[in-house]
Coordinates of N, CA, C and O in Angstrom, one line a residue:
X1 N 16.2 5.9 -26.7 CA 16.3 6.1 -25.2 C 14.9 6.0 -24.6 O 14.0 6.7 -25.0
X2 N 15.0 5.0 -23.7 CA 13.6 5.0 -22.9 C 13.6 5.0 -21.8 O 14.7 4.7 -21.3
X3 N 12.7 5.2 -20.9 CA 12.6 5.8 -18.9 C 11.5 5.2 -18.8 O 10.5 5.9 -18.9
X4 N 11.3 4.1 -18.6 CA 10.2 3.4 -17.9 C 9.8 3.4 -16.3 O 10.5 2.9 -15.4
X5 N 8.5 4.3 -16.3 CA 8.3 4.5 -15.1 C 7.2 3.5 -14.9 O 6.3 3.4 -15.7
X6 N 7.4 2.7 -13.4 CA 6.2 2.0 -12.4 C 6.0 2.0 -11.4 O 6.9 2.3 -10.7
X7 N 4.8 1.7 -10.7 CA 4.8 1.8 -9.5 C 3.7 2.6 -9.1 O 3.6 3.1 -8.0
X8 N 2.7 2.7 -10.2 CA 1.3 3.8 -9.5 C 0.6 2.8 -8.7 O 0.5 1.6 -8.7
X9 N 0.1 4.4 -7.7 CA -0.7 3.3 -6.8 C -1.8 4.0 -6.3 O -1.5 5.2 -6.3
X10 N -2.7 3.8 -5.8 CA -3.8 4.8 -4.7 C -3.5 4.3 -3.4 O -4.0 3.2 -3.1
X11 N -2.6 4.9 -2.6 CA -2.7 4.9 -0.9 C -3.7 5.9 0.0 O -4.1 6.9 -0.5
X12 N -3.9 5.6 1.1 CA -4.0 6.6 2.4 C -3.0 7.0 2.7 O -2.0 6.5 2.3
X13 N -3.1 8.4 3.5 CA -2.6 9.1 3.7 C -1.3 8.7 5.0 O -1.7 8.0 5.9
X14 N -0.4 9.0 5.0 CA 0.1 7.9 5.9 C 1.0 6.9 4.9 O 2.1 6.7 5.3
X15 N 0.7 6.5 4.4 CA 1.2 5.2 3.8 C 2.4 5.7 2.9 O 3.0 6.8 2.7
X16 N 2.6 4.3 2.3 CA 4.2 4.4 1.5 C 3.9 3.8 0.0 O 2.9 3.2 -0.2
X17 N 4.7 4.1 -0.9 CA 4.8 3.7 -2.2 C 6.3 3.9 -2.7 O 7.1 4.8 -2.4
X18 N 6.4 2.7 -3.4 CA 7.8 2.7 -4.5 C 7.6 2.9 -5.7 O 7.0 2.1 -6.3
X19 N 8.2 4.4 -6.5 CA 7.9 4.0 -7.7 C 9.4 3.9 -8.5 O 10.3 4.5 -8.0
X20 N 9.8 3.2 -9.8 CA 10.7 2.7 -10.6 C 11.3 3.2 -11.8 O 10.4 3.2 -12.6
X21 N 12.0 3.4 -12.0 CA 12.3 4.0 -13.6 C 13.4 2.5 -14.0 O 14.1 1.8 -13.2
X22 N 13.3 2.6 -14.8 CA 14.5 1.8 -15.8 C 14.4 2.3 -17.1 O 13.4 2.4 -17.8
X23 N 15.7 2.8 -17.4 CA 16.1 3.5 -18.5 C 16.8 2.5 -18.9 O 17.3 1.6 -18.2
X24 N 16.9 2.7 -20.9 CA 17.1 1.2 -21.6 C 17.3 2.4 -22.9 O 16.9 3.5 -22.9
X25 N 18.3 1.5 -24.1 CA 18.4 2.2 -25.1 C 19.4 3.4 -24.8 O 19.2 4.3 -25.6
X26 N 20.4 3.7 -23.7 CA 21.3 4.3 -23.4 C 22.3 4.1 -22.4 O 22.1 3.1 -21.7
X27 N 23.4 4.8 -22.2 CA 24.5 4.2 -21.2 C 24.0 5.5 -20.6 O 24.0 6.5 -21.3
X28 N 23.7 5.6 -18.9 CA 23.2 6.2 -18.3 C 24.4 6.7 -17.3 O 24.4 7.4 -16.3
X29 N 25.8 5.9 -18.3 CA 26.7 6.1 -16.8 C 27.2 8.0 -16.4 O 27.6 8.3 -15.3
X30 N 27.1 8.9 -17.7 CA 27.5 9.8 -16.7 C 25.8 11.2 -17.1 O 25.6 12.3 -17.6
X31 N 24.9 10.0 -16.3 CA 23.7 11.1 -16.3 C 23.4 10.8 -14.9 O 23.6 9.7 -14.3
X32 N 22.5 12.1 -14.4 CA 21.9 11.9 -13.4 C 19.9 11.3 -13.5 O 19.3 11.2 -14.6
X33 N 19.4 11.0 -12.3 CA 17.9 11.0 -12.7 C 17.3 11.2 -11.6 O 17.8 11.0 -10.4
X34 N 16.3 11.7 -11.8 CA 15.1 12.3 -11.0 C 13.8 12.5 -10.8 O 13.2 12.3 -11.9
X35 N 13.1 12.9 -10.0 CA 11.6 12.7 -10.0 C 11.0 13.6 -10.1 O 11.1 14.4 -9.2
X36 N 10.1 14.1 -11.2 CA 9.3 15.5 -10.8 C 8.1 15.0 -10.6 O 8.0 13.8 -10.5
X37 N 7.1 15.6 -10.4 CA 5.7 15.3 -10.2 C 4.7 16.5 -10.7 O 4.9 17.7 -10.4
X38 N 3.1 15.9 -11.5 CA 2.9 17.2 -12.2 C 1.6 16.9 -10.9 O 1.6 15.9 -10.3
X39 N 0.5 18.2 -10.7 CA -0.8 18.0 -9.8 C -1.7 18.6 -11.1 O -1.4 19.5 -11.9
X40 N -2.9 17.9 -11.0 CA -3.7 18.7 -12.2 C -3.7 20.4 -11.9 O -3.7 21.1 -10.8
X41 N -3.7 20.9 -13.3 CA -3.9 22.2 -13.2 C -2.4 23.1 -13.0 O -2.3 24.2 -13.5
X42 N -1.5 22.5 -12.4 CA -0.1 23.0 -11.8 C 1.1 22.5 -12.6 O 1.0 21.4 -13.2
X43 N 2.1 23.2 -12.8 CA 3.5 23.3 -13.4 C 3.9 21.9 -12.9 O 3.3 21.4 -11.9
X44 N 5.0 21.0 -13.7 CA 6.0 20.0 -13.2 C 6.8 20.5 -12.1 O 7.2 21.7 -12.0
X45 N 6.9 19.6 -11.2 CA 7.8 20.2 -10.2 C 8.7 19.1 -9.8 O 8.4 17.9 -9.8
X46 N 10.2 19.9 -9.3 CA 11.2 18.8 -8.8 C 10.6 17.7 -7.6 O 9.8 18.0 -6.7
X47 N 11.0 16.7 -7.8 CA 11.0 16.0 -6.3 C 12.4 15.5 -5.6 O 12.7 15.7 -4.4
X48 N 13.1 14.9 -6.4 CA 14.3 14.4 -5.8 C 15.2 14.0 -7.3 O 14.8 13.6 -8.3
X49 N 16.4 14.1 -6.9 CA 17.3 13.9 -8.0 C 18.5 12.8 -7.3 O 18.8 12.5 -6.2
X50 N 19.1 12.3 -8.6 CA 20.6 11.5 -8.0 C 21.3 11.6 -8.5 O 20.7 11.7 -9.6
X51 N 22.8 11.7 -8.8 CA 23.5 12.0 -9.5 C 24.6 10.4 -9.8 O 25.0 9.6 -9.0
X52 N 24.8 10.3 -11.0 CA 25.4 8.8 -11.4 C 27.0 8.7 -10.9 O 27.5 7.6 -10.5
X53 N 27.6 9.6 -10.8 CA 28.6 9.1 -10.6 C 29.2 8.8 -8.9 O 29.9 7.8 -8.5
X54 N 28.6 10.0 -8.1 CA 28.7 9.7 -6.3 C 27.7 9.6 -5.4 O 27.5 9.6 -4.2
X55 N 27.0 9.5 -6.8 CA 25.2 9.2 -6.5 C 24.7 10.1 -5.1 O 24.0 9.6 -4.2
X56 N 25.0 11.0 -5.2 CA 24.9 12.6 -4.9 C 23.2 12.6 -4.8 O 22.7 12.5 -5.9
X57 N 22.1 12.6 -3.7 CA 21.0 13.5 -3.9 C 20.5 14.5 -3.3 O 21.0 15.2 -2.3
X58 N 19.6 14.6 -3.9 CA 18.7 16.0 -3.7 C 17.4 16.5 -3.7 O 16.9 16.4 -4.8
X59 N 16.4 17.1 -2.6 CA 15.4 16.6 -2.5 C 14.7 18.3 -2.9 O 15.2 19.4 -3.0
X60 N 13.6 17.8 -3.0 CA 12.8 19.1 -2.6 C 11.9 19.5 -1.6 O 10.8 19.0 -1.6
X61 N 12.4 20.6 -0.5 CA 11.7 21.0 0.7 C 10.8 19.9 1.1 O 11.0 19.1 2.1
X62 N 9.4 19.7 0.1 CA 8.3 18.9 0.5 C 8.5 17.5 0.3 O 7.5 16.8 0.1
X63 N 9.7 16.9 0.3 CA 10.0 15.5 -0.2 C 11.1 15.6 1.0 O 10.9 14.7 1.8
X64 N 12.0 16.1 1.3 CA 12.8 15.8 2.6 C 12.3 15.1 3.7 O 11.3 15.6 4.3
X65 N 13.1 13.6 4.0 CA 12.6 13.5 5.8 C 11.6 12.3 5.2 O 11.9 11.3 5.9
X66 N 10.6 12.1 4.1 CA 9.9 11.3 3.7 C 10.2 10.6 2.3 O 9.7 9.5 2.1
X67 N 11.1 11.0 1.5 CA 11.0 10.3 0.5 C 12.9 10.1 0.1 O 13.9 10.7 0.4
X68 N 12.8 9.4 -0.4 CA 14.1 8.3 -0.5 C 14.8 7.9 -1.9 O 14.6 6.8 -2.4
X69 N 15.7 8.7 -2.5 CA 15.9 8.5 -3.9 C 16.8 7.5 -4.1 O 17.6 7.6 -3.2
X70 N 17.1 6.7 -4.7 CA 18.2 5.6 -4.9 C 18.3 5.0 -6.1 O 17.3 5.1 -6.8
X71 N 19.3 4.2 -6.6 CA 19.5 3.5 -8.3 C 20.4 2.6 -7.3 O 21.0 2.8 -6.2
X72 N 20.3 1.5 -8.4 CA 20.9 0.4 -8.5 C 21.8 0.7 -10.1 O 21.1 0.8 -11.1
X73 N 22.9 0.9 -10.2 CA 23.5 0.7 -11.3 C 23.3 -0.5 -12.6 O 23.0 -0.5 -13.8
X74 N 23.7 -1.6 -11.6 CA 23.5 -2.7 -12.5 C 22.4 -2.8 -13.7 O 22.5 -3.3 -14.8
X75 N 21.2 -2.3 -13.0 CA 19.9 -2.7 -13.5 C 19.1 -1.3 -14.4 O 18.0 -1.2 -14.9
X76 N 20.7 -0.1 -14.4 CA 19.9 1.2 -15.0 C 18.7 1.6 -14.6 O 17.8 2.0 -15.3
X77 N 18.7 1.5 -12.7 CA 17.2 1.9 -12.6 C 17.4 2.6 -11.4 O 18.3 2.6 -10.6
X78 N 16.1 3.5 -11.3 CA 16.3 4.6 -10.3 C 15.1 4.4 -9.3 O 14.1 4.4 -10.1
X79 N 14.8 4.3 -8.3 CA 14.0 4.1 -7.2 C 13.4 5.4 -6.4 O 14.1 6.3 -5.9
X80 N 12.2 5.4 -6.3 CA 11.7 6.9 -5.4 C 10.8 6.0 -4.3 O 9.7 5.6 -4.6
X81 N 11.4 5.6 -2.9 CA 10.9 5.4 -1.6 C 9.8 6.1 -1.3 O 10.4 6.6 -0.4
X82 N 8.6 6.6 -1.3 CA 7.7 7.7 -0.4 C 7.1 7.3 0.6 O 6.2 6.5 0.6
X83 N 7.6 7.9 1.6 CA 6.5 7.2 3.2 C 6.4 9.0 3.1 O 6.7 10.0 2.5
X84 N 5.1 8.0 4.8 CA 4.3 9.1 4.8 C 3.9 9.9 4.3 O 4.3 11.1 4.4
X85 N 3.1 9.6 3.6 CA 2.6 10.2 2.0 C 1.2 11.1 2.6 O 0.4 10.7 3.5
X86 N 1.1 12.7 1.7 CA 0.4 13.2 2.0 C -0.8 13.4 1.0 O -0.6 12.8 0.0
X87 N -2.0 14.1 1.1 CA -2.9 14.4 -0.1 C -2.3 15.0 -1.3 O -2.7 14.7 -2.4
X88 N -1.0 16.1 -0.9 CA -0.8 17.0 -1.5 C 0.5 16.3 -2.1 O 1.3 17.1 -2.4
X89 N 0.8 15.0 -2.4 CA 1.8 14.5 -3.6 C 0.9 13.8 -4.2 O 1.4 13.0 -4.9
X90 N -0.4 13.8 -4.2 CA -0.7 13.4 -5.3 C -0.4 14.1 -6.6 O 0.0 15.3 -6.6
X91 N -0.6 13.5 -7.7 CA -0.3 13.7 -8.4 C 0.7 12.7 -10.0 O 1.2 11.6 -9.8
X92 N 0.8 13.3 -11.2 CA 1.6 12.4 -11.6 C 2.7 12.4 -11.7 O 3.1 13.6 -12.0
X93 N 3.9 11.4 -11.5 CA 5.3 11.1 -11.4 C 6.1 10.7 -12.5 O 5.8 9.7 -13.1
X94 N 7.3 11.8 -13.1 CA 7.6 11.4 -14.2 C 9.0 11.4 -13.7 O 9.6 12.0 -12.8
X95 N 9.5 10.4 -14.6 CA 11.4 10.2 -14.0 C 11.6 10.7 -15.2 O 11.0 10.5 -16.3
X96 N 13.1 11.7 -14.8 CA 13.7 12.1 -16.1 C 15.5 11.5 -16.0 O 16.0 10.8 -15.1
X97 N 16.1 12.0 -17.1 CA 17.6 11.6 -17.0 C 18.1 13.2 -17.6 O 17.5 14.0 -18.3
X98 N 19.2 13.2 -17.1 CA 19.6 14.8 -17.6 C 21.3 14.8 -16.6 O 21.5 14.8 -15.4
X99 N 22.6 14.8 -17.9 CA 23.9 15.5 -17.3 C 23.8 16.0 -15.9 O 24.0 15.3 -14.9
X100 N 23.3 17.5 -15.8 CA 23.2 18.4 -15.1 C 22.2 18.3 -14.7 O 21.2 18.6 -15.3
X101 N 22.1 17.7 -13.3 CA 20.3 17.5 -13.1 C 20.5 18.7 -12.0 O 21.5 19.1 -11.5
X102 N 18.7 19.2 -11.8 CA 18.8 20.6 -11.1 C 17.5 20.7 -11.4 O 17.1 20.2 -12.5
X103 N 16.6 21.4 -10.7 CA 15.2 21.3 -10.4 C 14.8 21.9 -11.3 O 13.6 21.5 -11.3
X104 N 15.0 22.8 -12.5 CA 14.1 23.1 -13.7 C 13.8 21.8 -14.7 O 14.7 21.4 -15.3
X105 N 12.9 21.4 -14.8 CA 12.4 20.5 -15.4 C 12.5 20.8 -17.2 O 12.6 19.9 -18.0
X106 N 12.5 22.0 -17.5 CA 12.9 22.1 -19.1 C 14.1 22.0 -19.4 O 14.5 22.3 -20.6
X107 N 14.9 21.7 -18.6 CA 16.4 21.7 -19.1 C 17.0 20.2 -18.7 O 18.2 19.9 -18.5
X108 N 15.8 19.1 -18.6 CA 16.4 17.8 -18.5 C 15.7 17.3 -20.0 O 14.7 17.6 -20.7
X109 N 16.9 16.1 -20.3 CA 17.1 15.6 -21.6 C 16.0 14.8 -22.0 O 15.3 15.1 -23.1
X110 N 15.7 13.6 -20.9 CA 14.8 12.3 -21.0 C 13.7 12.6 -20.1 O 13.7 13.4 -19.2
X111 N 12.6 11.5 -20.5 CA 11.0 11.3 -19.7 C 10.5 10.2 -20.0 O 10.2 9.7 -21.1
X112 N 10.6 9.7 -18.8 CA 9.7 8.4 -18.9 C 7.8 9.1 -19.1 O 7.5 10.3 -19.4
X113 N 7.0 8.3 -18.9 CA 5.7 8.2 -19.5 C 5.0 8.8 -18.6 O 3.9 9.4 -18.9
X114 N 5.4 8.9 -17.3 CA 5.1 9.0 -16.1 C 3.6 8.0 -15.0 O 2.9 7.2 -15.4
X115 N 3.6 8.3 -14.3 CA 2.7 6.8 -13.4 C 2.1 7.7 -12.5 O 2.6 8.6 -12.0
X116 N 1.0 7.4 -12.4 CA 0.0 8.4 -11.1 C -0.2 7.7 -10.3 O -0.4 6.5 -10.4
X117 N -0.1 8.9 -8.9 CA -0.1 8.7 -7.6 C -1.1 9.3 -6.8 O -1.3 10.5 -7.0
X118 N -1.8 8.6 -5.8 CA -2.8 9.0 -5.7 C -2.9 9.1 -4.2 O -2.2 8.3 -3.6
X119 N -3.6 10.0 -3.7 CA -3.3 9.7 -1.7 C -4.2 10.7 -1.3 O -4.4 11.9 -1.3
X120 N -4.9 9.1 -0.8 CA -6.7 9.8 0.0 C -6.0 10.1 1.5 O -5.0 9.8 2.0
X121 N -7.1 10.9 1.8 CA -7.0 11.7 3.1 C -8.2 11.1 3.7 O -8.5 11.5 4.9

């Protein structure tokens, strides 16, 4: 099973980024996937989740209003939109896959490599 994440980038603040997972080496059809993000020094934390079957999402407080979770089925791949991007999402972005997805990050299955995001002020 693999979670290939892309899409790092260094923006200004203000600005937008796409980053990508495609998971491979599994049938993803009844898992969900999602975005945490680690900041140096600081715990993993949720960002947004989707759920595979009514593709169900879920954001977290500081990701509502700006950021955009989505998959395309066909291609086993999950999409994180970010506008208006602040100093304070910097940091690195890891996609996971997990049945029960839900903002504790020790209780999801899979991890992509994760991809860093960077956003000057």
């Amino acid at each position: 099973v693999q979670l290939q994440a892309s899409g790092r980038g260094l923006v200004q603040a203000g600005g937008s980024l796409r980053l990508s997972c495609a998971a491979s080496g599994h049938t993803f059809s009844s898992y969900g996937m999602g975005w945490f993000r680690q900041a140096p020094e600081k715990e993993r934390e949720f960002v947004a989740a989707i759920s595979w079957g009514d593709s169900s999402t879920y954001y977290a407080n500081s990701a509502k209003g700006r950021f955009t979770i989505s998959r395309d089925a066909a291609k086993n791949t999950v999409y994180l939109q970010m506008n208006s991007l602040k100093p304070e999402d910097t940091g690195v972005y890891y996609c996971g896959a997990e049945r029960r997805i839900g903002p504790n990050p020790d209780l999801w299955d899979y991890w992509g490599q994760g991809t860093q995001v960077t956003v000057s002020s």
